[in-house]
CSV table of C-alpha atoms in Angstrom, one decimal:
chain,number,residue,atom,x,y,z
A,8,MET,CA,-15.4,14.6,-17.4
A,9,PRO,CA,-15.7,11.7,-19.5
A,10,PRO,CA,-13.2,8.9,-19.1
A,11,LEU,CA,-9.2,9.4,-20.6
A,12,ILE,CA,-9.9,6.3,-22.3
A,13,SER,CA,-12.5,4.9,-24.0
A,14,ALA,CA,-13.0,0.7,-23.9
A,15,PRO,CA,-9.9,-0.4,-26.2
A,16,ALA,CA,-9.9,-2.8,-28.3
A,17,ARG,CA,-8.1,-5.3,-27.6
A,18,GLN,CA,-5.6,-5.0,-30.0
A,19,SER,CA,-4.5,-1.5,-29.3
A,20,ALA,CA,-5.9,-1.5,-25.2
A,21,TYR,CA,-1.8,-0.5,-24.3
A,22,ARG,CA,-0.7,1.5,-27.1
A,23,ARG,CA,-3.9,4.1,-26.1
A,24,LEU,CA,-2.9,3.6,-22.3
A,25,PHE,CA,0.7,4.8,-22.9
A,26,SER,CA,-0.6,7.6,-25.3
A,27,LEU,CA,-1.9,9.8,-22.2
A,28,PRO,CA,1.5,12.4,-21.5
A,29,GLY,CA,3.8,11.3,-19.2
A,30,THR,CA,3.2,7.9,-18.9
A,31,ARG,CA,6.0,6.3,-20.5
A,32,ALA,CA,8.5,8.5,-19.4
A,33,PHE,CA,7.4,7.1,-15.4
A,34,THR,CA,6.9,3.5,-16.5
A,35,SER,CA,10.5,3.7,-17.9
A,36,GLY,CA,11.9,5.2,-14.6
A,37,ASN,CA,9.7,2.5,-12.7
A,38,LEU,CA,10.7,-0.6,-14.2
A,39,LEU,CA,14.3,0.4,-14.5
A,40,ALA,CA,13.9,0.6,-10.2
A,41,ARG,CA,11.8,-1.8,-10.5
A,42,LEU,CA,14.0,-4.7,-11.6
A,43,PRO,CA,17.1,-4.6,-8.8
A,44,MET,CA,14.1,-6.3,-6.5
A,45,GLY,CA,14.8,-9.8,-8.3
A,46,MET,CA,18.8,-9.2,-8.0
A,47,PHE,CA,19.0,-7.9,-4.4
A,48,SER,CA,18.4,-11.7,-2.1
A,49,VAL,CA,20.1,-13.3,-5.3
A,50,SER,CA,23.3,-11.2,-5.4
A,51,ALA,CA,23.1,-11.1,-1.2
A,52,VAL,CA,23.1,-15.1,-1.0
A,53,VAL,CA,25.8,-15.3,-3.9
A,54,MET,CA,28.3,-12.5,-2.2
A,55,ILE,CA,28.0,-13.7,1.7
A,56,ALA,CA,27.8,-17.4,1.1
A,57,GLY,CA,30.8,-17.3,-1.4
A,58,SER,CA,32.4,-14.9,1.3
A,59,ARG,CA,31.7,-16.5,4.6
A,60,GLY,CA,31.0,-20.3,3.4
A,61,SER,CA,27.6,-20.4,4.7
A,62,TYR,CA,24.3,-20.3,3.1
A,63,ALA,CA,22.8,-20.4,6.6
A,64,LEU,CA,24.4,-17.1,7.3
A,65,ALA,CA,23.3,-15.5,3.6
A,66,GLY,CA,19.6,-16.9,4.5
A,67,ALA,CA,19.4,-15.7,7.8
A,68,VAL,CA,20.6,-12.4,6.4
A,69,THR,CA,18.0,-12.0,3.9
A,70,ALA,CA,15.1,-13.3,6.1
A,71,THR,CA,16.1,-10.7,8.5
A,72,GLY,CA,16.1,-8.1,5.1
A,73,LEU,CA,12.5,-9.6,3.9
A,74,ALA,CA,11.4,-9.3,7.7
A,75,ALA,CA,12.3,-5.8,8.1
A,76,THR,CA,11.0,-4.8,4.7
A,77,GLY,CA,7.4,-6.2,5.3
A,78,LEU,CA,7.8,-3.9,9.3
A,79,ALA,CA,9.1,-0.7,7.6
A,80,GLY,CA,6.9,-0.4,4.1
A,81,PRO,CA,3.7,0.5,5.4
A,82,TRP,CA,5.5,3.0,7.8
A,83,ILE,CA,7.3,4.6,4.4
A,84,ALA,CA,4.3,4.3,2.3
A,85,ARG,CA,2.5,6.7,4.4
A,86,LEU,CA,5.2,9.1,4.5
A,87,ILE,CA,4.6,9.0,0.9
A,88,ASP,CA,0.4,9.5,0.9
A,89,ARG,CA,1.5,12.7,3.2
A,90,TYR,CA,3.9,14.9,1.5
A,91,GLY,CA,4.8,13.0,-1.7
A,92,GLN,CA,6.3,10.7,-3.5
A,93,ALA,CA,8.8,12.7,-4.4
A,94,ARG,CA,9.8,14.0,-0.8
A,95,ILE,CA,9.5,11.0,0.3
A,96,ALA,CA,10.6,8.2,-1.8
A,97,VAL,CA,14.4,9.9,-2.6
A,98,PRO,CA,15.3,10.0,0.4
A,99,ALA,CA,14.0,6.4,1.2
A,100,THR,CA,15.6,5.0,-1.2
A,101,LEU,CA,19.1,6.9,-0.5
A,102,VAL,CA,19.4,4.9,2.6
A,103,ALA,CA,18.4,1.5,0.9
A,104,VAL,CA,21.2,2.2,-1.4
A,105,LEU,CA,23.4,2.9,1.6
A,106,GLY,CA,22.4,-0.1,3.5
A,107,SER,CA,23.0,-2.2,0.1
A,108,LEU,CA,26.7,-0.7,-0.4
A,109,ALA,CA,27.8,-0.7,3.4
A,110,LEU,CA,26.4,-4.9,3.0
A,111,LEU,CA,29.2,-4.8,-0.3
A,112,LEU,CA,31.6,-3.2,1.7
A,113,CYS,CA,31.0,-5.2,5.5
A,114,VAL,CA,31.1,-8.6,3.1
A,115,ARG,CA,33.9,-7.2,1.0
A,116,TYR,CA,36.7,-6.6,4.4
A,117,ASP,CA,35.1,-9.2,6.7
A,118,ALA,CA,33.5,-7.2,9.0
A,119,PRO,CA,31.4,-8.6,12.1
A,120,ASP,CA,28.3,-11.2,11.2
A,121,TRP,CA,26.1,-8.8,12.7
A,122,THR,CA,27.0,-6.3,10.4
A,123,LEU,CA,25.4,-8.0,7.3
A,124,PHE,CA,22.3,-8.4,9.5
A,125,ALA,CA,22.3,-4.5,10.0
A,126,ALA,CA,23.6,-3.3,7.0
A,127,TYR,CA,20.8,-5.7,4.7
A,128,ALA,CA,18.0,-4.2,6.9
A,129,ALA,CA,18.4,-0.5,6.2
A,130,THR,CA,17.7,-1.7,2.1
A,131,ALA,CA,13.7,-2.0,4.0
A,132,THR,CA,13.5,1.5,3.1
A,133,THR,CA,13.1,0.5,-0.5
A,134,PRO,CA,9.9,1.9,-1.4
A,135,ASN,CA,6.9,0.0,-3.1
A,136,ILE,CA,8.1,0.9,-6.7
A,137,GLY,CA,5.6,-1.0,-8.2
A,138,GLY,CA,2.6,0.4,-5.8
A,139,LEU,CA,4.0,4.2,-6.8
A,140,SER,CA,3.0,3.3,-10.0
A,141,ARG,CA,-0.6,2.3,-10.0
A,142,ALA,CA,-0.6,5.0,-7.5
A,143,ARG,CA,-0.2,7.2,-10.4
A,144,TRP,CA,-2.0,5.3,-12.8
A,145,ALA,CA,-5.3,5.0,-10.0
A,146,HIS,CA,-4.7,8.9,-10.0
A,147,LEU,CA,-5.0,9.4,-13.8
A,148,LEU,CA,-7.3,6.8,-14.5
A,149,ARG,CA,-9.9,7.2,-11.5
A,150,ASP,CA,-12.6,8.1,-14.0
A,151,ASP,CA,-11.7,4.7,-16.7
A,152,PRO,CA,-11.9,1.6,-14.5
A,153,GLY,CA,-11.5,0.0,-17.7
A,154,ALA,CA,-8.3,1.7,-18.8
A,155,LEU,CA,-7.7,1.3,-14.9
A,156,HIS,CA,-8.3,-2.5,-15.1
A,157,THR,CA,-5.8,-2.8,-18.5
A,158,ALA,CA,-2.5,-0.2,-16.0
A,159,ASN,CA,-3.0,-2.7,-13.6
A,160,SER,CA,-3.2,-5.7,-15.4
A,161,PHE,CA,0.4,-4.4,-17.1
A,162,GLU,CA,1.9,-3.4,-13.6
A,163,GLN,CA,1.4,-7.0,-12.5
A,164,ALA,CA,3.2,-8.7,-15.6
A,165,ALA,CA,5.7,-6.3,-15.1
A,166,ASP,CA,6.4,-7.4,-11.4
A,167,GLU,CA,6.6,-10.8,-12.9
A,168,LEU,CA,9.1,-9.6,-15.4
A,169,CYS,CA,10.8,-8.1,-13.6
A,170,PHE,CA,11.0,-11.0,-10.7
A,171,MET,CA,12.1,-13.1,-13.8
A,172,LEU,CA,14.9,-11.1,-15.3
A,173,GLY,CA,16.7,-9.8,-12.1
A,174,PRO,CA,17.5,-13.2,-10.5
A,175,VAL,CA,19.0,-14.1,-14.0
A,176,LEU,CA,20.6,-11.3,-14.3
A,177,ALA,CA,22.2,-11.3,-11.1
A,178,SER,CA,23.5,-14.8,-11.7
A,179,PHE,CA,24.7,-13.8,-14.7
A,180,LEU,CA,26.8,-10.5,-13.5
A,181,THR,CA,28.0,-12.1,-10.3
A,182,GLY,CA,29.8,-15.4,-12.0
A,183,THR,CA,30.7,-12.8,-15.3
A,184,PHE,CA,32.1,-10.7,-13.3
A,185,PHE,CA,32.4,-10.7,-9.5
A,186,PRO,CA,30.5,-11.1,-6.2
A,187,GLU,CA,29.5,-7.9,-5.4
A,188,ALA,CA,29.1,-7.4,-8.9
A,189,GLY,CA,25.3,-8.0,-8.5
A,190,THR,CA,24.0,-5.9,-5.7
A,191,LEU,CA,26.5,-3.1,-6.9
A,192,THR,CA,24.5,-2.8,-10.6
A,193,GLY,CA,21.0,-3.4,-9.2
A,194,ALA,CA,22.1,-0.4,-6.5
A,195,ALA,CA,22.4,1.8,-9.3
A,196,LEU,CA,19.9,0.8,-11.8
A,197,LEU,CA,17.6,1.4,-8.0
A,198,LEU,CA,19.1,5.1,-7.8
A,199,ALA,CA,18.9,6.0,-11.5
A,200,GLY,CA,15.2,4.4,-11.8
A,201,MET,CA,14.0,6.1,-9.2
A,202,LEU,CA,15.2,10.1,-9.6
A,203,LEU,CA,14.1,9.1,-13.3
A,204,PHE,CA,10.5,7.9,-11.9
A,205,THR,CA,10.0,10.7,-9.4
A,206,ALA,CA,11.4,13.5,-11.8
A,207,GLN,CA,8.1,13.4,-13.8
A,208,ARG,CA,6.2,15.4,-11.5
A,209,ALA,CA,2.8,16.4,-13.9
A,210,THR,CA,1.8,13.1,-13.5
A,211,GLU,CA,2.4,12.5,-9.8
A,212,PRO,CA,-0.8,12.2,-7.1
A,213,PRO,CA,-0.9,15.2,-5.3
A,214,VAL,CA,-0.5,15.6,-1.9
A,215,ARG,CA,-4.2,15.9,-0.3
A,216,ALA,CA,-4.9,18.8,2.1
A,217,VAL,CA,-7.7,17.1,4.5
A,218,ARG,CA,-6.9,13.5,5.0
A,219,SER,CA,-9.2,10.4,5.7
A,220,THR,CA,-8.2,9.4,9.6
A,221,ARG,CA,-9.3,5.9,8.9
A,222,ALA,CA,-6.6,3.8,8.6
A,223,PRO,CA,-6.4,1.3,5.2
A,224,LEU,CA,-6.8,-1.8,7.6
A,225,ARG,CA,-9.8,-0.8,9.6
A,226,SER,CA,-11.5,0.4,5.8
A,227,PRO,CA,-14.6,-2.2,4.8
A,228,GLY,CA,-13.0,-5.2,3.5
A,229,ILE,CA,-9.3,-4.9,3.5
A,230,PRO,CA,-8.5,-7.4,6.4
A,231,PRO,CA,-10.5,-10.7,4.8
A,232,LEU,CA,-8.3,-9.4,1.4
A,233,LEU,CA,-4.9,-9.0,3.7
A,234,ALA,CA,-5.5,-12.0,4.6
A,235,CYS,CA,-6.3,-14.0,1.2
A,236,PHE,CA,-2.9,-12.8,0.3
A,237,VAL,CA,-1.2,-13.8,2.9
A,238,ALA,CA,-2.5,-17.3,1.6
A,239,THR,CA,-1.3,-16.2,-1.8
A,240,GLY,CA,2.4,-15.7,-0.6
A,241,ALA,CA,2.2,-19.2,1.3
A,242,VAL,CA,1.2,-20.1,-2.0
A,243,PHE,CA,4.8,-18.4,-4.0
A,244,GLY,CA,7.3,-19.3,-1.4
A,245,SER,CA,5.8,-22.7,-0.6
A,246,MET,CA,6.6,-23.7,-5.2
A,247,GLU,CA,9.6,-22.0,-4.5
A,248,VAL,CA,10.9,-24.3,-2.5
A,249,GLY,CA,9.0,-27.1,-3.2
A,250,THR,CA,10.4,-26.3,-7.3
A,251,ILE,CA,14.0,-26.3,-6.4
A,252,ALA,CA,13.9,-29.3,-4.1
A,253,TYR,CA,11.9,-31.7,-6.4
A,254,ALA,CA,14.9,-30.3,-8.7
A,255,ASP,CA,17.7,-31.2,-6.4
A,256,ALA,CA,16.2,-34.0,-6.1
A,257,HIS,CA,16.8,-35.3,-9.3
A,258,GLY,CA,20.2,-33.7,-9.7
A,259,HIS,CA,18.9,-31.3,-11.4
A,260,ARG,CA,19.2,-27.8,-8.4
A,261,ALA,CA,20.5,-25.8,-11.3
A,262,ALA,CA,17.7,-25.6,-13.2
A,263,ALA,CA,15.7,-25.1,-10.7
A,264,GLY,CA,15.5,-21.4,-11.5
A,265,ALA,CA,14.8,-21.6,-15.3
A,266,VAL,CA,12.1,-23.6,-14.3
A,267,LEU,CA,10.4,-21.5,-12.0
A,268,ALA,CA,11.2,-18.8,-15.1
A,269,LEU,CA,8.1,-20.2,-16.2
A,270,GLN,CA,6.1,-19.9,-14.1
A,271,ALA,CA,6.7,-16.4,-14.1
A,272,ALA,CA,6.8,-16.4,-17.7
A,273,GLY,CA,3.1,-17.9,-17.5
A,274,SER,CA,1.7,-15.1,-15.4
A,275,CYS,CA,3.1,-12.4,-17.4
A,276,GLY,CA,1.8,-13.2,-20.2
A,277,ALA,CA,-1.8,-14.2,-18.5
A,278,GLY,CA,-1.8,-10.7,-17.1
A,279,LEU,CA,-1.4,-9.3,-20.5
A,280,VAL,CA,-4.2,-10.5,-22.2
A,281,PHE,CA,-6.4,-10.1,-19.1
A,282,GLY,CA,-5.3,-6.1,-19.4
A,283,ALA,CA,-5.8,-6.1,-22.8
A,284,ARG,CA,-9.4,-7.7,-22.4
A,285,LYS,CA,-10.9,-8.5,-18.9
A,286,PRO,CA,-13.6,-11.2,-19.5
A,287,ALA,CA,-17.2,-9.8,-18.5
A,288,GLY,CA,-18.2,-10.6,-14.6
A,289,VAL,CA,-14.4,-11.8,-13.7
A,290,ARG,CA,-14.5,-11.4,-9.9
A,291,LEU,CA,-12.1,-12.5,-7.0
A,292,GLY,CA,-14.2,-15.7,-6.1
A,293,HIS,CA,-13.6,-17.1,-9.5
A,294,CYS,CA,-9.4,-16.1,-9.9
A,295,LEU,CA,-9.1,-17.5,-6.7
A,296,ALA,CA,-10.8,-20.7,-7.5
A,297,GLY,CA,-9.6,-21.2,-10.9
A,298,MET,CA,-5.7,-21.0,-8.8
A,299,ALA,CA,-6.5,-23.7,-6.5
A,300,VAL,CA,-7.0,-25.7,-9.9
A,301,LEU,CA,-4.5,-24.9,-11.6
A,302,MET,CA,-1.8,-25.5,-8.5
A,303,THR,CA,-2.7,-28.9,-8.1
A,304,LEU,CA,-0.9,-29.3,-11.5
A,305,PRO,CA,2.6,-29.5,-10.7
A,306,TRP,CA,1.6,-31.6,-7.8
A,307,ALA,CA,-0.4,-34.0,-10.2
A,308,ALA,CA,3.2,-33.7,-12.8
A,309,ALA,CA,5.6,-34.5,-10.3
A,310,GLY,CA,3.7,-37.5,-8.4
A,311,VAL,CA,2.1,-39.0,-11.3
A,312,ALA,CA,4.7,-37.7,-14.3
A,313,GLY,CA,7.5,-37.8,-12.1
A,314,SER,CA,9.5,-35.7,-14.6
A,315,LEU,CA,11.1,-31.8,-14.3
A,316,PRO,CA,10.1,-31.3,-17.8
A,317,ALA,CA,6.7,-32.0,-17.1
A,318,LEU,CA,6.7,-30.1,-13.9
A,319,ALA,CA,8.2,-27.4,-16.3
A,320,GLY,CA,5.3,-27.5,-18.5
A,321,ALA,CA,2.8,-27.8,-15.2
A,322,LEU,CA,4.1,-24.8,-13.7
A,323,LEU,CA,4.1,-22.4,-16.8
A,324,VAL,CA,-0.4,-23.2,-17.3
A,325,ALA,CA,-0.3,-23.0,-12.9
A,326,GLY,CA,1.2,-19.4,-13.3
A,327,MET,CA,-1.3,-18.2,-15.6
A,328,ALA,CA,-4.5,-18.4,-12.5
A,329,THR,CA,-1.8,-15.7,-10.9
A,330,ALA,CA,-1.4,-12.0,-13.0
A,331,PRO,CA,-5.6,-12.3,-12.8
A,332,THR,CA,-5.7,-13.2,-8.9
A,333,MET,CA,-3.4,-10.5,-7.8
A,334,VAL,CA,-4.9,-7.8,-10.6
A,335,THR,CA,-8.2,-7.9,-9.1
A,336,ALA,CA,-7.2,-8.4,-6.1
A,337,MET,CA,-5.1,-5.3,-6.0
A,338,THR,CA,-8.6,-3.4,-8.3
A,339,LEU,CA,-9.9,-4.3,-4.8
A,340,VAL,CA,-8.1,-2.7,-2.5
A,341,GLN,CA,-7.7,0.4,-4.5
A,342,ARG,CA,-11.1,0.8,-4.4
A,343,ARG,CA,-11.5,0.0,-0.8
A,344,THR,CA,-8.2,2.2,0.5
A,345,PRO,CA,-9.1,6.2,1.2
A,346,ALA,CA,-7.7,7.9,-2.2
A,347,ASP,CA,-5.6,10.0,-0.1
A,348,ARG,CA,-3.3,6.9,1.9
A,349,LEU,CA,-3.7,4.5,-1.4
A,350,ASN,CA,0.3,4.4,-0.9
A,351,GLU,CA,-0.7,2.3,2.6
A,352,GLY,CA,-3.0,0.7,1.6
A,353,MET,CA,-1.3,-1.1,-1.6
A,354,SER,CA,1.9,-1.3,1.2
A,355,LEU,CA,-0.3,-3.9,3.5
A,356,VAL,CA,-0.4,-6.2,0.4
A,357,VAL,CA,3.1,-6.4,0.2
A,358,THR,CA,3.7,-7.1,3.9
A,359,GLY,CA,0.9,-9.8,3.2
A,360,LEU,CA,2.4,-11.4,0.5
A,361,LEU,CA,6.1,-11.3,2.3
A,362,THR,CA,4.2,-12.8,5.4
A,363,GLY,CA,3.0,-15.4,3.0
A,364,ILE,CA,6.1,-16.2,1.4
A,365,ALA,CA,8.3,-16.8,4.6
A,366,CYS,CA,5.3,-19.1,6.0
A,367,GLY,CA,5.1,-20.9,2.8
A,368,SER,CA,8.6,-21.4,2.2
A,369,ALA,CA,8.6,-23.0,6.0
A,370,THR,CA,6.0,-25.2,6.0
A,371,GLY,CA,7.3,-26.1,1.9
A,372,GLY,CA,10.5,-26.5,3.2
A,373,TRP,CA,9.4,-29.3,5.7
A,374,ALA,CA,7.6,-30.9,3.9
A,375,ALA,CA,10.2,-31.6,1.7
A,376,GLN,CA,12.7,-32.5,3.9
A,377,HIS,CA,10.5,-34.7,6.6
A,378,LEU,CA,8.0,-35.8,3.5
A,379,SER,CA,8.8,-35.8,0.2
A,380,PRO,CA,9.9,-33.6,-2.4
A,381,ALA,CA,6.6,-34.4,-4.7
A,382,THR,CA,4.7,-33.8,-1.4
A,383,ALA,CA,6.1,-31.0,-1.0
A,384,LEU,CA,4.2,-29.1,-3.9
A,385,ALA,CA,0.8,-30.0,-2.0
A,386,VAL,CA,1.5,-26.8,-0.1
A,387,PRO,CA,0.8,-24.5,-2.8
A,388,ALA,CA,-2.9,-26.0,-4.1
A,389,ALA,CA,-3.2,-26.4,-0.3
A,390,ALA,CA,-2.6,-22.5,0.2
A,391,ALA,CA,-4.9,-21.5,-2.8
A,392,THR,CA,-7.4,-23.6,-1.4
A,393,LEU,CA,-7.4,-21.6,1.9
A,394,ALA,CA,-7.2,-18.0,-0.1
A,395,LEU,CA,-10.3,-19.5,-1.8
A,396,LEU,CA,-11.8,-20.6,1.3
A,397,ILE,CA,-11.3,-17.7,3.3
A,398,HIS,CA,-12.7,-15.4,0.5
A,399,ALA,CA,-15.8,-17.1,0.4
A,400,SER,CA,-16.3,-17.3,4.2
A,401,SER,CA,-15.6,-13.9,4.0
A,402,THR,CA,-18.5,-13.0,1.4
A,403,ARG,CA,-20.9,-15.1,2.8
A,404,LEU,CA,-20.4,-12.4,6.4
A,405,SER,CA,-20.3,-9.8,4.6
A,406,ARG,CA,-23.6,-10.6,3.0
A,407,THR,CA,-24.7,-12.0,5.7
A,408,ALA,CA,-24.2,-8.9,7.9
A,409,CYS,CA,-25.7,-6.3,5.3
A,410,THR,CA,-29.3,-8.6,5.6
A,411,ASP,CA,-29.2,-8.3,9.4
A,412,SER,CA,-28.8,-4.7,9.2
């Protein structure tokens, strides 16, 4: 079978990608459903803290939802692989939307605190929306690795864009209208987007009659990759906390969101360029090495220049390492995961990232509190170096095992 898309020229890679039948429709629905992923946590914090007067309670509730998502994600993805996207994703999304609405009502009518935890935990049934889209691309472009690289790069750029715009939209809605507006709008967008996405049945990967007995976690090469994702998540979590603490220390806490958005913007732009034309011979080790180097820039900017604009510029440049690293690693996950359990494999990646984000946030917060905000920005560089060392060690062990066999 010939490739669906020939090696695209840089200027037309994405135009050719979306010339495939059905890709524009499912991408539109997916982006609509993915945007709320960057809205819910901000909306919940504003809504709960404004009503109960406690950021500690708001943070504990959102942390509970994060942990529940990490646990429920692979289970939901396993069901999707077994029964299909439409049959599982729609009811799972309905449960998540009801959880968001329950949270809204509990806050609105001053229900006991424990109900907030229970309601927000229910939102953990939200399917891995980006993973669903990547699974469709993997099915459509299974015979064209070059086009699949472009598609994966686009998906990573879309992730960055949604997580950049989501908090801004949530802040606007909760500040302009009423505290529950962000959660209500996010729930509506999630449901509408998922219904539109799953309605595109022609591009949905088929359910395989014969399923692999090998779990993705036991697939060769997957555990070291997940360890890399945990370390990469620590980069994100510690960078966020460190940046907020640094901006607060300089009297510009309100600008922290805009500064962090520059990191996402750098990643989004780099992802689109990386997808349009992948440099020859680029491997995960190269991307991790680049990230380890570039993540020292925010630390250096904070320690040497000592100004928020300098940190903002450093974050923009450092963010350019994120998308190529994530795209390359995700491509490896797709190659090493059994085709009939692809959603489960990609959901494990999300669990790894969430685990790393939680660890990075805790470590970065400790460093900011007990050392200094500038020193806290050394944690992302250390986490990126750890990811590089994990990959280098696993590669060396793999080569040794092959030689011994």
